Amino acid sequence: MKLILASQSPRRVELLGRITTDFVAIPAQGEEQVSPGTPPRETAGLLALQKAQEVAAEHPGALVIGSDTVVDFNGHRLGKPRDRQDARQMLQCLSGASHWVHTGCALVQGERVERFVSSTQVTFYPLTPEEIDAYLDTGEPFDKAGAYGIQGQGALLVKEIQGDYYTVVGFPLAQVARILRQWGKISKEKNSQI
Amino acid sequence: MKLILASQSPRRVELLGRITTDFVAIPAQGEEQVSPGTPPRETAGLLALQKAQEVAAEHPGALVIGSDTVVDFNGHRLGKPRDRQDARQMLQCLSGASHWVHTGCALVQGERVERFVSSTQVTFYPLTPEEIDAYLDTGEPFDKAGAYGIQGQGALLVKEIQGDYYTVVGFPLAQVARILRQWGKISKEKNSQI
């Protein structure tokens, strides 16, 4: 059985690597197809499914895991920032407030499909303009939805979370591991390496 | 100004290293001195202070950060497991339930002392005996209070948390950074490297 992670995110590769090293990372290439006005949580689930199905169509028989993370501020989706000014505005929005991070996951093998969306609430400290500038200077925000990464220097911005931490990082590892086990895709032997 | 982390925990060293590389790690050697019956949250604060004060006494003028993490299951403190059987019992306790992780921090420089305790609630998935055995086989539980590490394979056991993630890892980085900044111990220049 071939296991494919439909993502090249180093964070997702590292996290899936904690449960098995027997997989390959093949990102989906297609454009996002989500109707305007789709709520952020639903968007995360749809995009995860699109990624998994695209890669599964090219690799019949493989088990493909797609995943997508959406940052949701009051129902508005915050994507990756276009530039420094855009990143600054996002961080100003998030400062001193709570938002949601939704990570959708879809597991697809032939006709078999299982998907879920995991949502975690994140509360930021109030940030001064100096703090925001210092964080922008790290370069970390620019490839990340919502302009921060909780697993890096972004840790300094976050007061608390409510939910699964790895959902915020971008891959709800424990839930994926549970589904793989239910599907019998992690052998007992491998399981003992967990 | 010399900055000392009164701990050799690789996790604490890595986390403090995110805000400054200009420190040394010198663990306290003294025995824990906490009266029997002290509540777990208070214990974390007292032990952090003891560690910081012990090291500060040996390094006058230095700013010393002490930290201690206590796992609290229904008011009982879970320490590091004595052996495999003890670790199994702890994980059976935590399975399918919520517990608290308290990390105390004390910053001491001469007469100046600031301390706090950060508490995060952690909820475990219900664990099968096979899952517990697989986790024991990783060897990860044996040097960790409560017999798990959320930042490693222990991630697979945790359903959700409520509070600061790094408090569970063992060092409430964002709060420590805020105090260091208030004390003027992170220069603006260094700050911009954050």
Short mmCIF file of C-alpha atoms in Angstrom, two decimals:
data_model
loop_
_atom_site.label_atom_id
_atom_site.label_comp_id
_atom_site.label_asym_id
_atom_site.label_seq_id
_atom_site.Cartn_x
_atom_site.Cartn_y
_atom_site.Cartn_z
CA MET A 1 0.00 0.00 0.00
CA LYS A 2 1.36 3.36 -1.02
CA LEU A 3 0.72 6.32 1.30
CA ILE A 4 0.87 9.80 -0.19
CA LEU A 5 0.75 13.12 1.63
CA ALA A 6 -0.72 15.60 -0.85
CA SER A 7 1.38 18.44 0.53
CA GLN A 8 4.99 19.54 0.59
CA SER A 9 4.63 21.62 3.73
CA PRO A 10 7.71 20.76 5.84
CA ARG A 11 5.53 20.96 8.94
CA ARG A 12 3.05 18.37 7.63
CA VAL A 13 5.86 16.12 6.41
CA GLU A 14 7.51 16.23 9.84
CA LEU A 15 4.24 15.53 11.64
CA LEU A 16 3.12 12.60 9.47
CA GLY A 17 6.69 11.33 9.84
CA ARG A 18 6.04 10.84 13.54
CA ILE A 19 3.62 8.00 12.78
CA THR A 20 5.18 6.48 9.68
CA THR A 21 8.20 7.07 7.50
CA ASP A 22 6.66 4.99 4.73
CA PHE A 23 5.08 7.74 2.63
CA VAL A 24 5.86 10.20 -0.13
CA ALA A 25 4.92 13.88 -0.37
CA ILE A 26 3.29 14.83 -3.69
CA PRO A 27 1.59 18.22 -3.63
CA ALA A 28 -1.60 18.90 -5.55
CA GLN A 29 -1.10 21.42 -8.36
CA GLY A 30 -4.67 22.43 -9.10
CA GLU A 31 -6.23 25.79 -8.47
CA GLU A 32 -8.43 26.19 -5.44
CA GLN A 33 -12.07 25.77 -6.34
CA VAL A 34 -14.28 27.19 -3.66
CA SER A 35 -17.33 29.35 -4.29
CA PRO A 36 -17.09 32.90 -2.99
CA GLY A 37 -18.85 33.22 0.34
CA THR A 38 -18.05 29.67 1.49
CA PRO A 39 -17.49 29.82 5.26
CA PRO A 40 -13.86 29.34 6.35
CA ARG A 41 -14.44 26.05 8.17
CA GLU A 42 -16.17 24.53 5.17
CA THR A 43 -13.44 25.91 2.90
CA ALA A 44 -10.76 24.00 4.84
CA GLY A 45 -12.68 20.74 4.39
CA LEU A 46 -13.35 21.30 0.67
CA LEU A 47 -9.75 22.24 -0.16
CA ALA A 48 -8.38 19.23 1.74
CA LEU A 49 -10.70 16.98 -0.26
CA GLN A 50 -9.80 18.64 -3.59
CA LYS A 51 -6.08 18.16 -2.92
CA ALA A 52 -6.51 14.52 -1.91
CA GLN A 53 -8.78 13.68 -4.85
CA GLU A 54 -6.52 15.35 -7.40
CA VAL A 55 -3.48 13.37 -6.29
CA ALA A 56 -5.53 10.16 -5.83
CA ALA A 57 -6.73 10.40 -9.43
CA GLU A 58 -3.11 10.32 -10.59
CA HIS A 59 -2.15 7.46 -8.25
CA PRO A 60 -4.87 4.80 -8.34
CA GLY A 61 -4.69 2.41 -5.40
CA ALA A 62 -2.72 4.78 -3.20
CA LEU A 63 -4.06 6.13 0.06
CA VAL A 64 -3.81 9.91 -0.19
CA ILE A 65 -4.03 12.40 2.67
CA GLY A 66 -4.96 15.96 1.78
CA SER A 67 -4.88 18.77 4.29
CA ASP A 68 -5.64 22.47 4.24
CA THR A 69 -5.46 25.12 6.93
CA VAL A 70 -7.62 28.23 7.02
CA VAL A 71 -7.33 31.10 9.47
CA ASP A 72 -10.74 32.52 10.32
CA PHE A 73 -11.07 35.98 11.84
CA ASN A 74 -14.74 36.75 12.51
CA GLY A 75 -15.81 34.63 9.56
CA HIS A 76 -13.24 36.15 7.17
CA ARG A 77 -10.53 33.94 5.76
CA LEU A 78 -6.97 35.21 6.21
CA GLY A 79 -4.71 33.73 3.57
CA LYS A 80 -0.97 34.07 3.11
CA PRO A 81 0.00 37.75 3.17
CA ARG A 82 0.78 39.37 -0.18
CA ASP A 83 3.49 41.60 1.28
CA ARG A 84 4.79 43.19 4.47
CA GLN A 85 1.95 45.70 4.68
CA ASP A 86 -0.65 42.96 4.26
CA ALA A 87 1.07 40.85 6.94
CA ARG A 88 1.13 43.84 9.30
CA GLN A 89 -2.61 44.39 8.81
CA MET A 90 -3.36 40.74 9.55
CA LEU A 91 -1.31 40.79 12.74
CA GLN A 92 -3.02 44.04 13.80
CA CYS A 93 -6.37 42.30 13.29
CA LEU A 94 -5.34 39.29 15.36
CA SER A 95 -3.72 41.38 18.14
CA GLY A 96 -5.50 41.12 21.50
CA ALA A 97 -8.29 39.00 20.04
CA SER A 98 -9.34 35.42 19.40
CA HIS A 99 -9.60 33.72 16.02
CA TRP A 100 -10.11 30.22 14.72
CA VAL A 101 -7.74 27.96 12.84
CA HIS A 102 -9.51 25.23 10.86
CA THR A 103 -7.50 22.37 9.41
CA GLY A 104 -9.35 20.06 7.07
CA CYS A 105 -8.09 16.57 6.34
CA ALA A 106 -9.30 14.12 3.72
CA LEU A 107 -8.17 10.50 3.39
CA VAL A 108 -8.97 9.07 -0.02
CA GLN A 109 -8.32 5.58 -1.36
CA GLY A 110 -10.35 4.60 -4.41
CA GLU A 111 -13.99 5.04 -3.47
CA ARG A 112 -13.23 5.23 0.21
CA VAL A 113 -13.23 8.75 1.60
CA GLU A 114 -13.07 10.00 5.16
CA ARG A 115 -12.74 13.62 6.08
CA PHE A 116 -12.99 15.92 9.02
CA VAL A 117 -12.23 19.49 9.99
CA SER A 118 -10.51 20.22 13.28
CA SER A 119 -10.95 23.73 14.70
CA THR A 120 -8.87 25.38 17.40
CA GLN A 121 -9.40 28.80 18.92
CA VAL A 122 -6.26 30.93 19.28
CA THR A 123 -6.00 34.07 21.44
CA PHE A 124 -3.23 36.59 20.77
CA TYR A 125 -1.64 38.93 23.28
CA PRO A 126 -2.20 42.61 22.52
CA LEU A 127 0.77 43.42 20.26
CA THR A 128 2.61 46.73 20.08
CA PRO A 129 3.62 48.09 16.65
CA GLU A 130 7.24 47.34 17.68
CA GLU A 131 6.40 43.71 18.39
CA ILE A 132 4.65 43.37 15.07
CA ASP A 133 7.61 44.91 13.25
CA ALA A 134 10.06 42.67 15.09
CA TYR A 135 8.03 39.64 14.06
CA LEU A 136 7.81 40.81 10.44
CA ASP A 137 11.60 41.15 10.49
CA THR A 138 11.95 37.42 11.17
CA GLY A 139 10.50 36.74 7.71
CA GLU A 140 8.34 34.02 9.24
CA PRO A 141 4.89 35.47 8.41
CA PHE A 142 5.17 35.49 4.64
CA ASP A 143 4.47 31.87 3.76
CA LYS A 144 1.83 31.37 6.44
CA ALA A 145 -1.94 31.80 6.45
CA GLY A 146 -2.81 34.51 8.95
CA ALA A 147 0.81 35.74 8.85
CA TYR A 148 2.10 33.73 11.81
CA GLY A 149 3.44 30.31 12.73
CA ILE A 150 2.71 29.13 16.27
CA GLN A 151 5.58 26.62 16.14
CA GLY A 152 8.22 29.28 15.54
CA GLN A 153 8.75 32.83 16.75
CA GLY A 154 4.98 33.24 16.45
CA ALA A 155 4.86 31.41 19.79
CA LEU A 156 5.62 34.78 21.38
CA LEU A 157 2.36 36.25 20.08
CA VAL A 158 -0.01 33.59 21.39
CA LYS A 159 -1.60 33.85 24.82
CA GLU A 160 -3.59 30.64 24.74
CA ILE A 161 -5.32 28.12 22.55
CA GLN A 162 -8.38 25.97 23.00
CA GLY A 163 -8.34 22.76 21.00
CA ASP A 164 -5.67 20.72 19.26
CA TYR A 165 -2.27 22.41 19.01
CA TYR A 166 -1.23 20.56 15.85
CA THR A 167 -4.36 21.82 14.09
CA VAL A 168 -2.82 25.29 14.40
CA VAL A 169 0.53 24.00 13.11
CA GLY A 170 -1.42 22.62 10.13
CA PHE A 171 -1.88 18.87 10.62
CA PRO A 172 -4.14 17.28 13.28
CA LEU A 173 -1.77 14.39 13.80
CA ALA A 174 -3.61 12.49 16.52
CA GLN A 175 -6.88 12.36 14.57
CA VAL A 176 -5.14 11.28 11.36
CA ALA A 177 -3.29 8.54 13.27
CA ARG A 178 -6.61 7.29 14.67
CA ILE A 179 -8.18 7.06 11.22
CA LEU A 180 -5.13 5.31 9.74
CA ARG A 181 -5.32 2.79 12.58
CA GLN A 182 -9.06 2.24 12.01
CA TRP A 183 -8.40 1.67 8.33
CA GLY A 184 -5.74 -0.85 9.31
CA LYS A 185 -3.10 1.24 7.55
CA ILE A 186 -0.72 1.26 10.45
CA SER A 187 0.31 -2.30 11.20
CA LYS A 188 0.60 -3.38 14.81
CA GLU A 189 4.29 -3.71 14.27
CA LYS A 190 4.62 -0.16 13.03
CA ASN A 191 2.24 0.96 15.72
CA SER A 192 4.71 -0.25 18.29
CA GLN A 193 7.20 2.20 16.85
CA ILE A 194 4.86 5.09 17.52
CA MET B 1 24.31 41.36 32.24
CA LYS B 2 24.55 37.61 32.53
CA LEU B 3 21.41 35.57 31.90
CA ILE B 4 21.24 32.09 33.41
CA LEU B 5 18.61 29.42 32.81
CA ALA B 6 18.56 27.31 35.99
CA SER B 7 17.73 24.17 34.03
CA GLN B 8 19.40 21.80 31.62
CA SER B 9 16.17 20.59 30.07
CA PRO B 10 16.81 20.56 26.30
CA ARG B 11 13.22 21.73 25.76
CA ARG B 12 13.70 24.80 28.00
CA VAL B 13 17.08 25.57 26.44
CA GLU B 14 15.56 25.42 22.94
CA LEU B 15 12.61 27.62 23.92
CA LEU B 16 14.62 30.34 25.70
CA GLY B 17 16.96 30.19 22.69
CA ARG B 18 14.12 31.51 20.56
CA ILE B 19 14.31 34.88 22.31
CA THR B 20 18.01 35.15 23.05
CA THR B 21 21.12 33.08 22.49
CA ASP B 22 22.99 35.10 25.10
CA PHE B 23 22.50 32.83 28.14
CA VAL B 24 24.00 29.83 29.88
CA ALA B 25 22.22 26.81 31.35
CA ILE B 26 23.24 26.01 34.94
CA PRO B 27 20.89 23.58 36.68
CA ALA B 28 20.12 23.84 40.38
CA GLN B 29 21.45 20.90 42.35
CA GLY B 30 19.47 21.20 45.58
CA GLU B 31 16.82 18.83 46.85
CA GLU B 32 13.21 19.85 46.39
CA GLN B 33 11.88 21.45 49.55
CA VAL B 34 8.12 21.44 49.51
CA SER B 35 5.94 20.55 52.49
CA PRO B 36 3.81 17.45 52.03
CA GLY B 37 0.28 18.40 51.07
CA THR B 38 1.28 21.51 49.11
CA PRO B 39 -1.13 21.81 46.17
CA PRO B 40 0.44 21.05 42.75
CA ARG B 41 0.06 24.57 41.36
CA GLU B 42 1.74 26.10 44.39
CA THR B 43 4.44 23.43 44.23
CA ALA B 44 5.38 24.46 40.67
CA GLY B 45 5.80 28.07 41.80
CA LEU B 46 7.83 27.19 44.91
CA LEU B 47 10.19 24.85 43.07
CA ALA B 48 10.80 27.37 40.29
CA LEU B 49 11.71 29.95 42.92
CA GLN B 50 13.97 27.55 44.82
CA LYS B 51 15.88 26.67 41.65
CA ALA B 52 16.30 30.31 40.64
CA GLN B 53 17.37 31.44 44.12
CA GLU B 54 19.87 28.63 44.53
CA VAL B 55 21.62 29.46 41.27
CA ALA B 56 21.32 33.22 41.86
CA ALA B 57 23.08 32.85 45.23
CA GLU B 58 26.06 31.36 43.43
CA HIS B 59 26.07 33.99 40.66
CA PRO B 60 25.52 37.42 42.20
CA GLY B 61 24.46 40.03 39.67
CA ALA B 62 23.16 37.50 37.17
CA LEU B 63 19.53 37.34 36.12
CA VAL B 64 18.43 33.78 36.78
CA ILE B 65 15.32 32.09 35.39
CA GLY B 66 14.05 29.03 37.26
CA SER B 67 11.23 26.88 35.98
CA ASP B 68 9.40 23.80 37.19
CA THR B 69 6.59 21.79 35.67
CA VAL B 70 4.07 19.79 37.68
CA VAL B 71 1.40 17.49 36.27
CA ASP B 72 -1.75 17.64 38.37
CA PHE B 73 -4.34 14.88 38.16
CA ASN B 74 -7.27 15.70 40.42
CA GLY B 75 -5.00 17.53 42.84
CA HIS B 76 -2.37 14.77 42.91
CA ARG B 77 1.08 15.51 41.58
CA LEU B 78 2.38 13.08 38.96
CA GLY B 79 6.17 13.11 38.91
CA LYS B 80 8.56 11.29 36.59
CA PRO B 81 7.68 7.60 36.48
CA ARG B 82 9.90 5.24 38.52
CA ASP B 83 9.64 2.45 35.97
CA ARG B 84 7.53 1.06 33.13
CA GLN B 85 4.75 -0.13 35.42
CA ASP B 86 4.54 3.29 37.08
CA ALA B 87 4.46 5.02 33.69
CA ARG B 88 1.68 2.66 32.55
CA GLN B 89 -0.38 3.51 35.62
CA MET B 90 0.04 7.24 35.04
CA LEU B 91 -1.05 6.95 31.41
CA GLN B 92 -4.05 4.83 32.45
CA CYS B 93 -5.01 7.60 34.88
CA LEU B 94 -4.72 10.31 32.23
CA SER B 95 -6.55 8.27 29.54
CA GLY B 96 -9.89 9.74 28.47
CA ALA B 97 -9.68 12.48 31.09
CA SER B 98 -8.48 16.02 31.67
CA HIS B 99 -5.60 17.08 33.87
CA TRP B 100 -3.63 20.26 34.52
CA VAL B 101 -0.04 21.09 33.74
CA HIS B 102 1.36 23.90 35.88
CA THR B 103 4.68 25.49 34.97
CA GLY B 104 6.13 27.87 37.49
CA CYS B 105 8.72 30.46 36.49
CA ALA B 106 10.80 32.68 38.71
CA LEU B 107 13.07 35.49 37.53
CA VAL B 108 15.59 36.53 40.17
CA GLN B 109 18.24 39.22 40.03
CA GLY B 110 19.59 40.34 43.39
CA GLU B 111 16.61 41.50 45.42
CA ARG B 112 14.36 41.67 42.40
CA VAL B 113 12.03 38.72 42.05
CA GLU B 114 9.12 38.11 39.72
CA ARG B 115 7.28 34.86 39.47
CA PHE B 116 4.15 33.35 38.02
CA VAL B 117 2.55 30.01 37.44
CA SER B 118 0.96 29.24 34.09
CA SER B 119 -1.65 26.46 34.03
CA THR B 120 -2.97 24.63 30.99
CA GLN B 121 -5.66 21.98 30.92
CA VAL B 122 -4.89 18.91 28.80
CA THR B 123 -7.45 16.33 27.69
CA PHE B 124 -6.31 12.87 26.59
CA TYR B 125 -8.04 10.57 24.14
CA PRO B 126 -9.23 7.30 25.68
CA LEU B 127 -6.17 5.05 25.26
CA THR B 128 -6.21 1.31 24.63
CA PRO B 129 -3.68 -0.89 26.48
CA GLU B 130 -1.98 -1.42 23.08
CA GLU B 131 -1.61 2.32 22.55
CA ILE B 132 -0.15 2.73 26.02
CA ASP B 133 2.31 -0.11 25.42
CA ALA B 134 3.30 1.32 22.04
CA TYR B 135 3.98 4.67 23.68
CA LEU B 136 5.98 3.08 26.51
CA ASP B 137 8.08 1.34 23.83
CA THR B 138 9.20 4.71 22.49
CA GLY B 139 11.07 5.30 25.76
CA GLU B 140 9.74 8.83 25.78
CA PRO B 141 7.73 8.69 29.05
CA PHE B 142 10.58 7.93 31.44
CA ASP B 143 12.15 11.34 31.92
CA LYS B 144 8.87 13.25 31.87
CA ALA B 145 6.48 14.29 34.62
CA GLY B 146 3.15 12.57 34.02
CA ALA B 147 4.90 10.07 31.71
CA TYR B 148 4.33 11.93 28.43
CA GLY B 149 5.75 14.69 26.27
CA ILE B 150 3.25 16.64 24.17
CA GLN B 151 5.99 17.81 21.80
CA GLY B 152 6.97 14.27 20.77
CA GLN B 153 5.06 11.05 20.16
CA GLY B 154 2.89 12.05 23.11
CA ALA B 155 1.15 14.35 20.62
CA LEU B 156 -0.83 11.25 19.57
CA LEU B 157 -2.40 10.93 23.02
CA VAL B 158 -3.70 14.48 23.37
CA LYS B 159 -7.19 15.43 22.18
CA GLU B 160 -7.07 19.09 23.13
CA ILE B 161 -5.58 21.67 25.41
CA GLN B 162 -6.88 24.86 26.94
CA GLY B 163 -4.22 27.43 27.72
CA ASP B 164 -0.62 27.98 26.66
CA TYR B 165 0.92 25.10 24.71
CA TYR B 166 4.48 25.84 25.80
CA THR B 167 3.41 25.59 29.43
CA VAL B 168 2.78 21.91 28.72
CA VAL B 169 6.16 21.59 27.00
CA GLY B 170 7.66 23.07 30.18
CA PHE B 171 8.47 26.73 29.54
CA PRO B 172 5.84 29.50 29.06
CA LEU B 173 7.97 31.31 26.53
CA ALA B 174 5.66 34.20 25.66
CA GLN B 175 5.17 35.22 29.30
CA VAL B 176 8.89 34.99 30.05
CA ALA B 177 9.67 37.12 26.98
CA ARG B 178 7.19 39.74 28.18
CA ILE B 179 8.81 39.96 31.61
CA LEU B 180 12.32 40.15 30.14
CA ARG B 181 11.16 42.99 27.94
CA GLN B 182 9.54 44.82 30.89
CA TRP B 183 12.79 44.44 32.81
CA GLY B 184 14.62 45.88 29.81
CA LYS B 185 16.64 42.69 29.52
CA ILE B 186 15.98 42.24 25.84
CA SER B 187 17.45 45.20 24.02
CA LYS B 188 15.49 46.73 21.14
CA GLU B 189 18.16 45.50 18.83
CA LYS B 190 17.83 41.93 20.06
CA ASN B 191 14.11 42.35 20.09
CA SER B 192 14.18 42.94 16.39
CA GLN B 193 15.73 39.51 16.01
CA ILE B 194 12.76 37.87 17.68
#
